CSV table of C-alpha atoms and ligand atoms in Angstrom, one decimal:
chain,number,residue,atom,x,y,z
A,21,UNK,CA,44.2,-64.7,-209.3
A,22,UNK,CA,48.0,-64.4,-209.5
A,23,UNK,CA,50.5,-66.4,-211.5
A,24,UNK,CA,54.1,-66.1,-212.5
A,25,UNK,CA,53.5,-66.5,-216.3
A,26,UNK,CA,50.1,-65.7,-217.8
A,27,UNK,CA,49.8,-67.5,-221.2
A,28,UNK,CA,47.1,-66.5,-223.7
A,29,UNK,CA,46.2,-69.4,-226.1
A,30,UNK,CA,46.1,-73.2,-225.8
A,31,UNK,CA,47.5,-74.0,-229.3
A,32,UNK,CA,50.8,-75.8,-229.5
A,33,UNK,CA,52.8,-72.7,-228.4
A,34,UNK,CA,50.9,-71.9,-225.3
A,35,UNK,CA,50.5,-75.5,-224.1
A,36,UNK,CA,54.1,-76.5,-224.7
A,37,UNK,CA,55.3,-73.3,-222.9
A,38,UNK,CA,53.0,-74.2,-220.0
A,39,UNK,CA,54.5,-77.7,-219.8
A,40,UNK,CA,58.1,-76.6,-220.1
A,41,UNK,CA,57.6,-74.0,-217.4
A,42,UNK,CA,55.9,-76.5,-215.2
A,43,UNK,CA,58.9,-78.9,-215.6
A,44,UNK,CA,61.1,-76.1,-214.2
A,45,UNK,CA,58.7,-75.5,-211.3
A,46,UNK,CA,57.4,-72.2,-212.7
A,47,UNK,CA,53.8,-71.4,-212.0
A,48,UNK,CA,51.6,-70.5,-215.0
A,49,UNK,CA,48.0,-70.3,-216.2
A,50,UNK,CA,46.7,-70.8,-219.8
A,51,UNK,CA,43.6,-68.9,-221.0
A,52,UNK,CA,42.0,-70.3,-224.1
A,53,UNK,CA,38.9,-68.6,-225.7
A,54,UNK,CA,37.7,-71.8,-227.4
A,55,UNK,CA,36.4,-75.1,-226.0
A,56,UNK,CA,38.7,-78.1,-225.4
A,57,UNK,CA,37.1,-80.2,-228.2
A,58,UNK,CA,37.5,-77.4,-230.8
A,59,UNK,CA,41.2,-77.0,-229.9
A,60,UNK,CA,41.8,-80.7,-230.0
A,61,UNK,CA,40.2,-81.3,-233.4
A,62,UNK,CA,41.4,-78.2,-235.4
A,63,UNK,CA,43.1,-79.8,-238.5
A,64,UNK,CA,46.5,-78.2,-239.2
A,65,UNK,CA,50.1,-79.2,-239.3
A,66,UNK,CA,51.5,-82.7,-239.7
A,67,UNK,CA,55.3,-82.5,-239.9
A,68,UNK,CA,57.6,-82.2,-236.8
A,69,UNK,CA,61.2,-81.3,-237.3
A,70,UNK,CA,63.8,-83.3,-235.6
A,71,UNK,CA,64.4,-80.5,-233.1
A,72,UNK,CA,60.6,-80.3,-232.3
A,73,UNK,CA,60.6,-84.1,-231.7
A,74,UNK,CA,63.6,-83.6,-229.3
A,75,UNK,CA,61.9,-80.8,-227.4
A,76,UNK,CA,58.6,-82.9,-227.0
A,77,UNK,CA,60.7,-85.8,-225.7
A,78,UNK,CA,62.5,-83.6,-223.2
A,79,UNK,CA,59.2,-82.1,-222.0
A,80,UNK,CA,57.8,-85.5,-221.3
A,81,UNK,CA,55.1,-85.2,-224.0
A,82,UNK,CA,56.4,-87.8,-226.5
A,83,UNK,CA,55.1,-91.1,-225.2
A,84,UNK,CA,52.3,-91.5,-227.8
A,85,UNK,CA,54.2,-89.7,-230.5
A,86,UNK,CA,57.0,-92.2,-230.2
A,87,UNK,CA,54.5,-95.1,-230.6
A,88,UNK,CA,52.3,-93.6,-233.3
A,89,UNK,CA,54.4,-91.0,-235.2
A,90,UNK,CA,55.8,-92.0,-238.5
A,91,UNK,CA,59.5,-91.1,-239.1
A,92,UNK,CA,60.1,-89.9,-242.6
A,93,UNK,CA,63.6,-89.8,-244.2
A,94,UNK,CA,62.7,-87.9,-247.3
A,95,UNK,CA,60.2,-86.2,-249.5
A,96,UNK,CA,59.3,-86.5,-253.2
A,97,UNK,CA,59.3,-83.5,-255.6
A,98,UNK,CA,57.0,-84.4,-258.5
A,99,UNK,CA,57.2,-82.4,-261.7
A,100,UNK,CA,57.3,-83.1,-265.4
A,101,UNK,CA,55.2,-86.3,-264.7
A,102,UNK,CA,58.1,-87.9,-262.8
A,103,UNK,CA,59.2,-88.4,-259.2
A,104,UNK,CA,62.4,-87.0,-257.7
A,105,UNK,CA,63.3,-88.0,-254.2
A,106,UNK,CA,65.2,-85.8,-251.7
A,107,UNK,CA,66.9,-88.0,-249.1
A,108,UNK,CA,67.3,-86.3,-245.7
A,109,UNK,CA,69.8,-88.4,-243.7
A,110,UNK,CA,72.4,-88.5,-246.4
A,111,UNK,CA,72.2,-84.7,-247.0
A,112,UNK,CA,71.9,-83.6,-243.4
A,113,UNK,CA,74.2,-85.8,-241.3
A,114,UNK,CA,71.4,-88.3,-240.4
A,115,UNK,CA,68.5,-86.0,-239.6
A,116,UNK,CA,64.8,-86.7,-240.5
A,117,UNK,CA,61.3,-85.5,-239.6
A,118,UNK,CA,58.3,-87.1,-238.0
A,119,UNK,CA,54.7,-87.3,-239.3
A,120,UNK,CA,52.5,-86.7,-236.2
A,121,UNK,CA,49.5,-84.4,-236.4
A,122,UNK,CA,49.2,-81.1,-234.5
A,123,UNK,CA,45.8,-82.3,-233.2
A,124,UNK,CA,47.6,-85.2,-231.4
A,125,UNK,CA,50.4,-82.9,-230.1
A,126,UNK,CA,47.7,-80.7,-228.6
A,127,UNK,CA,45.8,-83.6,-227.1
A,128,UNK,CA,48.9,-85.0,-225.5
A,129,UNK,CA,49.9,-81.7,-224.0
A,130,UNK,CA,46.4,-81.0,-222.6
A,131,UNK,CA,46.3,-84.4,-221.0
A,132,UNK,CA,49.7,-83.9,-219.4
A,133,UNK,CA,48.8,-80.5,-218.0
A,134,UNK,CA,45.6,-81.9,-216.7
A,135,UNK,CA,47.3,-84.9,-215.0
A,136,UNK,CA,49.8,-82.5,-213.3
A,137,UNK,CA,47.0,-80.3,-212.0
A,138,UNK,CA,48.0,-77.4,-214.3
A,139,UNK,CA,45.5,-74.6,-215.0
A,140,UNK,CA,44.3,-74.5,-218.6
A,141,UNK,CA,41.0,-72.5,-218.7
A,142,UNK,CA,38.9,-73.2,-221.8
A,143,UNK,CA,36.2,-70.8,-223.0
A,144,UNK,CA,38.3,-68.0,-221.2
A,145,UNK,CA,38.8,-65.2,-223.6
A,146,UNK,CA,41.5,-62.6,-222.9
A,147,UNK,CA,40.0,-59.2,-223.6
A,148,UNK,CA,42.9,-56.9,-222.6
A,149,UNK,CA,46.6,-57.0,-221.6
A,150,UNK,CA,47.7,-54.0,-219.5
A,151,UNK,CA,50.6,-52.8,-217.3
A,152,UNK,CA,53.3,-54.3,-219.5
A,153,UNK,CA,55.6,-51.3,-219.0
A,154,UNK,CA,55.6,-51.9,-215.3
A,155,UNK,CA,56.3,-55.0,-213.1
A,156,UNK,CA,52.7,-56.1,-212.7
A,157,UNK,CA,51.1,-56.9,-216.1
A,158,UNK,CA,47.5,-58.1,-216.1
A,159,UNK,CA,45.2,-60.0,-218.4
A,160,UNK,CA,41.5,-59.2,-218.3
A,161,UNK,CA,39.4,-62.2,-219.4
A,162,UNK,CA,35.9,-63.4,-219.6
A,163,UNK,CA,35.0,-66.8,-218.3
A,164,UNK,CA,31.5,-68.3,-217.9
A,165,UNK,CA,29.9,-65.0,-218.4
A,166,UNK,CA,31.9,-63.2,-215.8
A,167,UNK,CA,34.9,-60.7,-216.1
A,168,UNK,CA,38.1,-61.7,-214.3
A,169,UNK,CA,41.7,-60.4,-214.0
A,170,UNK,CA,44.9,-62.5,-213.9
A,171,UNK,CA,47.8,-60.7,-212.3
A,172,UNK,CA,51.2,-62.0,-213.6
A,173,UNK,CA,54.9,-61.3,-213.6
A,174,UNK,CA,55.1,-61.9,-217.3
A,175,UNK,CA,52.5,-62.3,-220.1
A,176,UNK,CA,53.1,-64.5,-223.1
A,177,UNK,CA,50.7,-64.1,-226.0
A,178,UNK,CA,50.5,-67.4,-227.8
A,179,UNK,CA,47.1,-66.4,-229.2
A,180,UNK,CA,47.7,-67.0,-232.9
A,181,UNK,CA,47.3,-64.6,-235.8
A,182,UNK,CA,43.9,-63.3,-234.8
A,183,UNK,CA,44.7,-62.9,-231.1
A,184,UNK,CA,44.9,-59.7,-229.0
A,185,UNK,CA,48.5,-60.0,-227.7
A,186,UNK,CA,50.2,-58.3,-230.6
A,187,UNK,CA,47.7,-55.4,-230.5
A,188,UNK,CA,48.4,-54.8,-226.8
A,189,UNK,CA,51.8,-53.2,-227.4
A,190,UNK,CA,52.0,-49.3,-227.5
A,191,UNK,CA,50.9,-47.5,-230.7
A,192,UNK,CA,53.3,-48.1,-233.6
A,193,UNK,CA,54.5,-51.5,-232.2
A,194,UNK,CA,55.1,-54.1,-233.4
A,195,UNK,CA,56.3,-53.3,-236.9
A,196,UNK,CA,54.8,-55.6,-239.5
A,197,UNK,CA,56.4,-57.0,-242.7
A,198,UNK,CA,54.1,-59.1,-244.8
A,199,UNK,CA,53.1,-60.6,-248.1
A,200,UNK,CA,49.8,-62.0,-249.3
A,201,UNK,CA,50.2,-64.8,-251.8
A,202,UNK,CA,47.9,-65.0,-254.8
A,203,UNK,CA,46.7,-68.5,-253.9
A,204,UNK,CA,45.1,-70.6,-251.1
A,205,UNK,CA,45.2,-74.2,-250.1
A,206,UNK,CA,42.2,-76.5,-250.2
A,207,UNK,CA,42.9,-79.2,-247.6
A,208,UNK,CA,41.1,-82.5,-247.2
A,209,UNK,CA,41.2,-85.4,-244.8
A,210,UNK,CA,40.2,-88.7,-246.4
A,211,UNK,CA,39.6,-92.2,-244.9
A,212,UNK,CA,41.9,-94.0,-247.3
A,213,UNK,CA,45.5,-95.4,-246.9
A,214,UNK,CA,48.1,-93.0,-248.3
A,215,UNK,CA,49.1,-93.7,-251.9
A,216,UNK,CA,52.7,-93.0,-251.0
A,217,UNK,CA,55.2,-93.8,-248.3
A,218,UNK,CA,56.6,-90.2,-248.1
A,219,UNK,CA,55.1,-86.8,-248.8
A,220,UNK,CA,54.7,-85.7,-252.4
A,221,UNK,CA,55.1,-82.0,-253.3
A,222,UNK,CA,53.9,-81.7,-256.8
A,223,UNK,CA,54.2,-78.8,-259.2
A,224,UNK,CA,51.9,-78.8,-262.2
A,225,UNK,CA,50.9,-76.1,-264.6
A,226,UNK,CA,47.4,-76.2,-263.1
A,227,UNK,CA,48.9,-75.6,-259.7
A,228,UNK,CA,50.5,-77.2,-256.6
A,229,UNK,CA,49.3,-80.4,-254.9
A,230,UNK,CA,50.6,-82.1,-251.7
A,231,UNK,CA,50.0,-85.6,-250.6
A,232,UNK,CA,50.5,-86.0,-246.9
A,233,UNK,CA,49.1,-88.4,-244.3
A,234,UNK,CA,47.9,-88.9,-240.8
A,235,UNK,CA,48.2,-92.6,-240.3
A,236,UNK,CA,48.2,-95.9,-242.3
A,237,UNK,CA,44.5,-95.4,-242.8
A,238,UNK,CA,44.1,-91.7,-243.2
A,239,UNK,CA,45.4,-89.4,-246.0
A,240,UNK,CA,45.8,-85.6,-245.9
A,241,UNK,CA,45.9,-83.9,-249.3
A,242,UNK,CA,46.1,-80.3,-250.4
A,243,UNK,CA,45.4,-78.4,-253.7
A,244,UNK,CA,46.4,-74.9,-254.7
A,245,UNK,CA,43.2,-73.0,-255.4
A,246,UNK,CA,42.3,-69.4,-256.1
A,247,UNK,CA,42.1,-67.2,-252.9
A,248,UNK,CA,38.5,-66.3,-253.7
A,249,UNK,CA,37.5,-70.0,-254.3
A,250,UNK,CA,34.6,-71.2,-252.2
A,251,UNK,CA,34.5,-74.7,-250.8
A,252,UNK,CA,31.0,-75.2,-252.2
A,253,UNK,CA,32.6,-75.1,-255.7
A,254,UNK,CA,34.7,-78.2,-254.9
A,255,UNK,CA,32.5,-81.3,-254.6
A,256,UNK,CA,34.5,-84.4,-253.7
A,257,UNK,CA,34.6,-85.7,-257.3
A,258,UNK,CA,36.1,-82.5,-258.6
A,259,UNK,CA,38.8,-82.6,-255.8
A,260,UNK,CA,39.8,-86.1,-256.6
A,261,UNK,CA,39.9,-85.4,-260.4
A,262,UNK,CA,42.1,-82.4,-259.9
A,263,UNK,CA,44.4,-84.3,-257.6
A,264,UNK,CA,44.7,-87.0,-260.2
A,265,UNK,CA,45.6,-84.5,-262.9
A,266,UNK,CA,48.3,-82.7,-260.8
A,267,UNK,CA,49.9,-85.9,-259.4
A,268,UNK,CA,49.8,-87.8,-262.8
A,269,UNK,CA,53.1,-89.5,-263.8
A,270,UNK,CA,54.3,-91.6,-266.7
A,271,UNK,CA,55.1,-94.6,-264.5
A,272,UNK,CA,51.6,-95.8,-263.8
A,273,UNK,CA,51.3,-94.4,-260.2
A,274,UNK,CA,47.7,-94.1,-259.0
A,275,UNK,CA,46.0,-92.1,-256.3
A,276,UNK,CA,43.6,-94.1,-254.0
A,277,UNK,CA,40.3,-92.4,-253.3
A,278,UNK,CA,38.1,-92.6,-250.2
A,279,UNK,CA,35.5,-90.8,-248.2
A,280,UNK,CA,36.4,-87.2,-247.5
A,281,UNK,CA,35.7,-86.4,-243.8
A,282,UNK,CA,36.9,-82.8,-243.7
A,283,UNK,CA,37.6,-80.0,-246.2
A,284,UNK,CA,38.5,-76.4,-245.9
A,285,UNK,CA,40.2,-73.5,-247.7
A,286,UNK,CA,43.0,-71.5,-246.0
A,287,UNK,CA,44.6,-68.3,-247.4
A,288,UNK,CA,48.4,-68.1,-247.6
A,289,UNK,CA,50.4,-65.3,-246.1
A,290,UNK,CA,53.8,-64.4,-245.0
A,291,UNK,CA,53.8,-62.1,-241.9
A,292,UNK,CA,56.4,-61.0,-239.3
A,293,UNK,CA,55.8,-58.7,-236.3
A,294,UNK,CA,58.8,-57.2,-234.7
A,295,UNK,CA,60.0,-57.0,-232.0
A,296,UNK,CA,58.5,-60.0,-230.3
A,297,UNK,CA,58.6,-58.4,-226.9
A,298,UNK,CA,57.7,-55.2,-225.3
A,299,UNK,CA,58.3,-54.7,-221.5
A,300,UNK,CA,56.7,-57.7,-219.8
A,301,UNK,CA,54.7,-58.9,-222.9
A,302,UNK,CA,56.2,-61.6,-225.1
A,303,UNK,CA,54.8,-62.9,-228.4
A,304,UNK,CA,55.3,-66.5,-229.5
A,305,UNK,CA,54.2,-68.6,-232.5
A,306,UNK,CA,51.5,-67.5,-235.0
A,307,UNK,CA,50.9,-64.4,-232.8
A,308,UNK,CA,54.1,-63.1,-234.1
A,309,UNK,CA,54.7,-64.7,-237.5
A,310,UNK,CA,52.9,-66.6,-240.2
A,311,UNK,CA,54.6,-68.7,-243.0
A,312,UNK,CA,52.9,-70.2,-245.9
A,313,UNK,CA,52.5,-74.0,-245.1
A,314,UNK,CA,54.6,-75.2,-248.1
A,315,UNK,CA,57.7,-75.5,-245.9
A,316,UNK,CA,55.9,-77.2,-242.9
A,317,UNK,CA,57.4,-74.6,-240.6
A,318,UNK,CA,54.6,-72.9,-238.6
A,319,UNK,CA,54.2,-75.4,-235.8
A,320,UNK,CA,58.0,-75.9,-235.6
A,321,UNK,CA,58.6,-72.2,-235.3
A,322,UNK,CA,56.0,-72.0,-232.5
A,323,UNK,CA,57.9,-74.8,-230.7
A,324,UNK,CA,61.3,-73.1,-231.2
A,325,UNK,CA,59.9,-69.8,-229.8
A,326,UNK,CA,58.6,-71.2,-226.6
A,327,UNK,CA,61.7,-73.4,-226.1
A,328,UNK,CA,63.8,-70.2,-226.1
A,329,UNK,CA,61.3,-68.5,-223.9
A,330,UNK,CA,61.0,-71.2,-221.3
A,331,UNK,CA,64.8,-71.3,-220.9
A,332,UNK,CA,64.8,-67.5,-220.6
A,333,UNK,CA,62.1,-67.4,-218.0
A,334,UNK,CA,63.8,-70.1,-216.0
A,335,UNK,CA,67.2,-68.2,-216.0
A,336,UNK,CA,65.3,-65.1,-214.7
A,337,UNK,CA,63.3,-66.9,-212.0
A,338,UNK,CA,66.3,-69.0,-210.8
A,339,UNK,CA,69.2,-66.6,-211.0
A,340,UNK,CA,67.6,-63.2,-211.6
A,341,UNK,CA,69.4,-63.2,-215.0
A,342,UNK,CA,67.4,-61.2,-217.5
A,343,UNK,CA,69.8,-61.5,-220.4
A,344,UNK,CA,68.0,-64.3,-222.2
A,345,UNK,CA,64.7,-62.5,-221.8
A,346,UNK,CA,66.3,-59.4,-223.2
A,347,UNK,CA,67.8,-61.4,-226.2
A,348,UNK,CA,64.6,-63.4,-226.9
A,349,UNK,CA,63.2,-61.3,-229.7
A,350,UNK,CA,66.4,-60.9,-231.6
A,351,UNK,CA,67.3,-64.6,-231.2
A,352,UNK,CA,63.8,-65.8,-232.2
A,353,UNK,CA,63.6,-63.5,-235.2
A,354,UNK,CA,66.8,-64.8,-236.7
A,355,UNK,CA,65.2,-68.2,-237.0
A,356,UNK,CA,61.8,-66.8,-238.0
A,357,UNK,CA,63.3,-65.0,-241.0
A,358,UNK,CA,65.2,-68.1,-242.1
A,359,UNK,CA,61.9,-70.0,-242.0
A,360,UNK,CA,60.2,-67.1,-243.9
A,361,UNK,CA,62.8,-67.3,-246.6
A,362,UNK,CA,62.6,-71.1,-246.9
A,363,UNK,CA,58.8,-71.2,-246.9
A,364,UNK,CA,58.7,-68.5,-249.5
A,365,UNK,CA,61.3,-70.4,-251.7
A,366,UNK,CA,59.2,-73.6,-251.4
A,367,UNK,CA,56.0,-71.7,-252.2
A,368,UNK,CA,57.3,-70.0,-255.4
A,369,UNK,CA,59.1,-73.2,-256.4
A,370,UNK,CA,56.0,-75.3,-256.3
A,371,UNK,CA,53.0,-73.0,-257.0
A,372,UNK,CA,51.7,-71.7,-260.3
A,373,UNK,CA,51.3,-67.9,-260.0
A,374,UNK,CA,48.4,-66.7,-262.0
A,375,UNK,CA,50.4,-63.6,-262.9
A,376,UNK,CA,53.5,-65.4,-264.0
A,377,UNK,CA,55.0,-65.3,-267.5
A,378,UNK,CA,57.1,-67.7,-269.6
A,379,UNK,CA,60.3,-66.5,-268.1
A,380,UNK,CA,59.1,-67.3,-264.5
A,381,UNK,CA,58.0,-70.7,-265.7
A,382,UNK,CA,61.3,-71.5,-267.2
A,383,UNK,CA,63.2,-70.3,-264.1
A,384,UNK,CA,61.0,-72.5,-261.9
A,385,UNK,CA,61.5,-75.6,-264.1
A,386,UNK,CA,65.3,-75.0,-264.1
A,387,UNK,CA,65.3,-74.7,-260.3
A,388,UNK,CA,63.3,-78.0,-259.9
A,389,UNK,CA,65.7,-79.8,-262.3
A,390,UNK,CA,68.7,-78.5,-260.4
A,391,UNK,CA,67.3,-79.7,-257.1
A,392,UNK,CA,66.6,-83.1,-258.7
A,393,UNK,CA,70.1,-83.5,-260.1
A,394,UNK,CA,72.4,-81.8,-257.7
A,395,UNK,CA,73.0,-83.0,-254.1
A,396,UNK,CA,74.4,-79.5,-253.2
A,397,UNK,CA,71.1,-77.9,-254.3
A,398,UNK,CA,69.0,-80.6,-252.6
A,399,UNK,CA,71.0,-80.2,-249.4
A,400,UNK,CA,69.7,-76.6,-248.9
A,401,UNK,CA,66.1,-77.9,-249.1
A,402,UNK,CA,66.9,-80.9,-246.9
A,403,UNK,CA,68.6,-79.0,-244.1
A,404,UNK,CA,65.9,-76.4,-243.9
A,405,UNK,CA,63.1,-78.9,-244.0
A,406,UNK,CA,64.5,-81.1,-241.2
A,407,UNK,CA,65.2,-77.9,-239.3
A,408,UNK,CA,68.3,-75.8,-238.4
A,409,UNK,CA,69.8,-75.7,-234.9
A,410,UNK,CA,67.7,-73.7,-232.3
A,411,UNK,CA,70.1,-70.8,-232.2
B,17,LIG,P1,47.4,-71.4,-232.8
B,17,LIG,O1,47.5,-72.9,-233.0
B,17,LIG,O2,46.6,-70.6,-233.7
B,17,LIG,O3,46.8,-71.2,-231.3
B,17,LIG,C1,46.4,-70.0,-230.8
B,17,LIG,C2,45.3,-70.2,-229.8
B,17,LIG,O4,45.0,-68.9,-229.1
B,17,LIG,C3,43.6,-68.9,-229.0
B,17,LIG,N1,43.2,-67.5,-228.8
B,17,LIG,C4,42.8,-66.9,-227.6
B,17,LIG,N2,42.7,-67.4,-226.4
B,17,LIG,C5,42.3,-66.6,-225.4
B,17,LIG,N3,42.0,-65.3,-225.6
B,17,LIG,C6,42.1,-64.8,-226.8
B,17,LIG,N4,41.8,-63.5,-227.0
B,17,LIG,C7,42.5,-65.6,-227.9
B,17,LIG,N5,42.7,-65.4,-229.2
B,17,LIG,C8,43.1,-66.5,-229.8
B,17,LIG,C9,43.0,-69.6,-230.2
B,17,LIG,O5,41.7,-70.1,-230.0
B,17,LIG,C10,44.0,-70.7,-230.4
B,17,LIG,O6,43.6,-71.9,-229.7
B,17,LIG,O7,48.9,-70.8,-232.7
B,17,LIG,P2,50.3,-71.4,-232.2
B,17,LIG,O8,50.1,-72.1,-230.8
B,17,LIG,O9,51.2,-70.3,-232.3
B,17,LIG,O10,50.6,-72.6,-233.2
B,17,LIG,C11,50.9,-72.3,-234.5
B,17,LIG,C12,50.4,-73.4,-235.4
B,17,LIG,O11,49.1,-73.8,-235.1
B,17,LIG,C13,50.6,-73.1,-236.9
B,17,LIG,O12,51.8,-72.4,-237.1
B,17,LIG,C14,50.7,-74.4,-237.8
B,17,LIG,O13,49.4,-75.1,-237.8
B,17,LIG,C15,51.0,-74.0,-239.3
B,17,LIG,N6,50.9,-75.1,-240.2
B,17,LIG,C16,52.0,-76.1,-240.2
B,17,LIG,N7,53.0,-75.9,-239.4
B,17,LIG,C17,54.0,-76.9,-239.4
B,17,LIG,O14,55.0,-76.7,-238.7
B,17,LIG,N8,54.0,-78.0,-240.2
B,17,LIG,C18,53.0,-78.2,-241.1
B,17,LIG,O15,53.0,-79.2,-241.7
B,17,LIG,C19,51.9,-77.2,-241.1
B,17,LIG,N9,50.9,-77.3,-241.9
B,17,LIG,C20,49.8,-75.3,-241.0
B,17,LIG,C21,49.8,-76.5,-241.9
B,17,LIG,C22,48.7,-74.5,-240.9
B,17,LIG,C23,47.7,-74.7,-241.8
B,17,LIG,N10,46.6,-73.8,-241.7
B,17,LIG,C24,45.3,-74.3,-241.5
B,17,LIG,C25,46.9,-72.4,-241.4
B,17,LIG,C26,48.8,-76.7,-242.7
B,17,LIG,C27,47.7,-75.8,-242.7
B,17,LIG,C28,46.6,-76.0,-243.7
B,18,LIG,C1,50.3,-81.7,-243.4
B,18,LIG,O1,50.5,-83.0,-243.2
B,18,LIG,O2,49.2,-81.2,-243.0
B,18,LIG,C2,51.3,-80.9,-244.0
B,18,LIG,C3,52.5,-81.5,-244.4
B,18,LIG,C4,53.5,-80.8,-245.1
B,18,LIG,C5,53.2,-79.4,-245.3
B,18,LIG,C6,52.0,-78.8,-244.9
B,18,LIG,C7,51.1,-79.6,-244.3
B,18,LIG,O3,54.2,-78.7,-246.0
């Protein structure tokens, strides 16, 4: 089998790239190691930047998002048992974000690709990428018990943090810069209406807590836990009690409880692989970079990467112009590092580090109070949260 662009991974990066290329008439094939149901139900991100919303609309994938997504014009920072709102439109020239789950973005993109007759092969695991220094790269993959080869003009690895793409560059590449954080997130999905209208990012001496949502009936909540914590140590009652403690205010606010339908613990890391291209192999999304989820940036970075890449591939296919492909890694990494910095700032601002001392605590509290009282300080959070321009 031959295609112009071979895409590894049917997460948001791979699927959106496939759709954007298809809209430009560029042939592509997506290989995904997991089954469709697994990919469609993996609980992850919930916040779409304004720019991500715009790209989904331009790609034709926004019909359901525009009906069911919930626009949010601010977030609440909660500390010292009180609420402090950050208003996005007034601080960013009218921008805001959209609450629409990654699971739904993925379902919408798969349905679109299917309706257009696109090739997304599930349970097709890429096992090797070769020939990237020449003009004819290949992806070896295993599908329904048989070995196959996909010949391509370009390969884009959208295969996430545990994929093979990054490891298919020559020895010594890519260079990795990373930091492991001394905490993890316990996330739950609960069948209960959200107890707030906007997301609450809470800092408490016992650790961070986040109240997010999926719909008017479903809440999504997170707790900072120890990286070695096991989910068995967190029965539902303990989770709700701990959330109550960390969200407690002096104004009588209460957290609604309901049946927990999903719970899991995710480690937090910061990770960047550079460059994001070698020869005819390109990396996009989590395959190249990970941010801790506190800034809600992972999915949005994946979308930004493939938006750049789709335009670059189109310029090359249409006009033989390679300059955008040549500039891809540098352009993408500038945005990646901005998101790394913002996500790191939000993480240290809101989490309680087990190794911190009184000086760290006092600095954090001062920073929180500054954000709550100064529009200039709040504007730096707001403009990063709603998303900076693509380039
Ligand atoms: P994905 O979604 O991991 O998809 C990669 C796909 O590649 C497949 N794969 C392979 N396929 C074929 N052959 C192989 N050898 C393969 N190896 C792997 C995998 O099965 C998978 O389907 O990466 P992608 O597309 O780059 O998308 C990235 C996002 O998923 C990720 O950044 C976000 O979910 C991060 N994130 C958040 N991002 C936001 O923008 N806003 C948020 O609010 C937000 N919240 C979160 C998050 C991530 C979280 N977790 C679980 C890490 C909250 C959490 C808790
Ligand atoms: C989510 O809704 O899953 C979510 C929201 C904001 C974050 C992280 C995750 O910062």
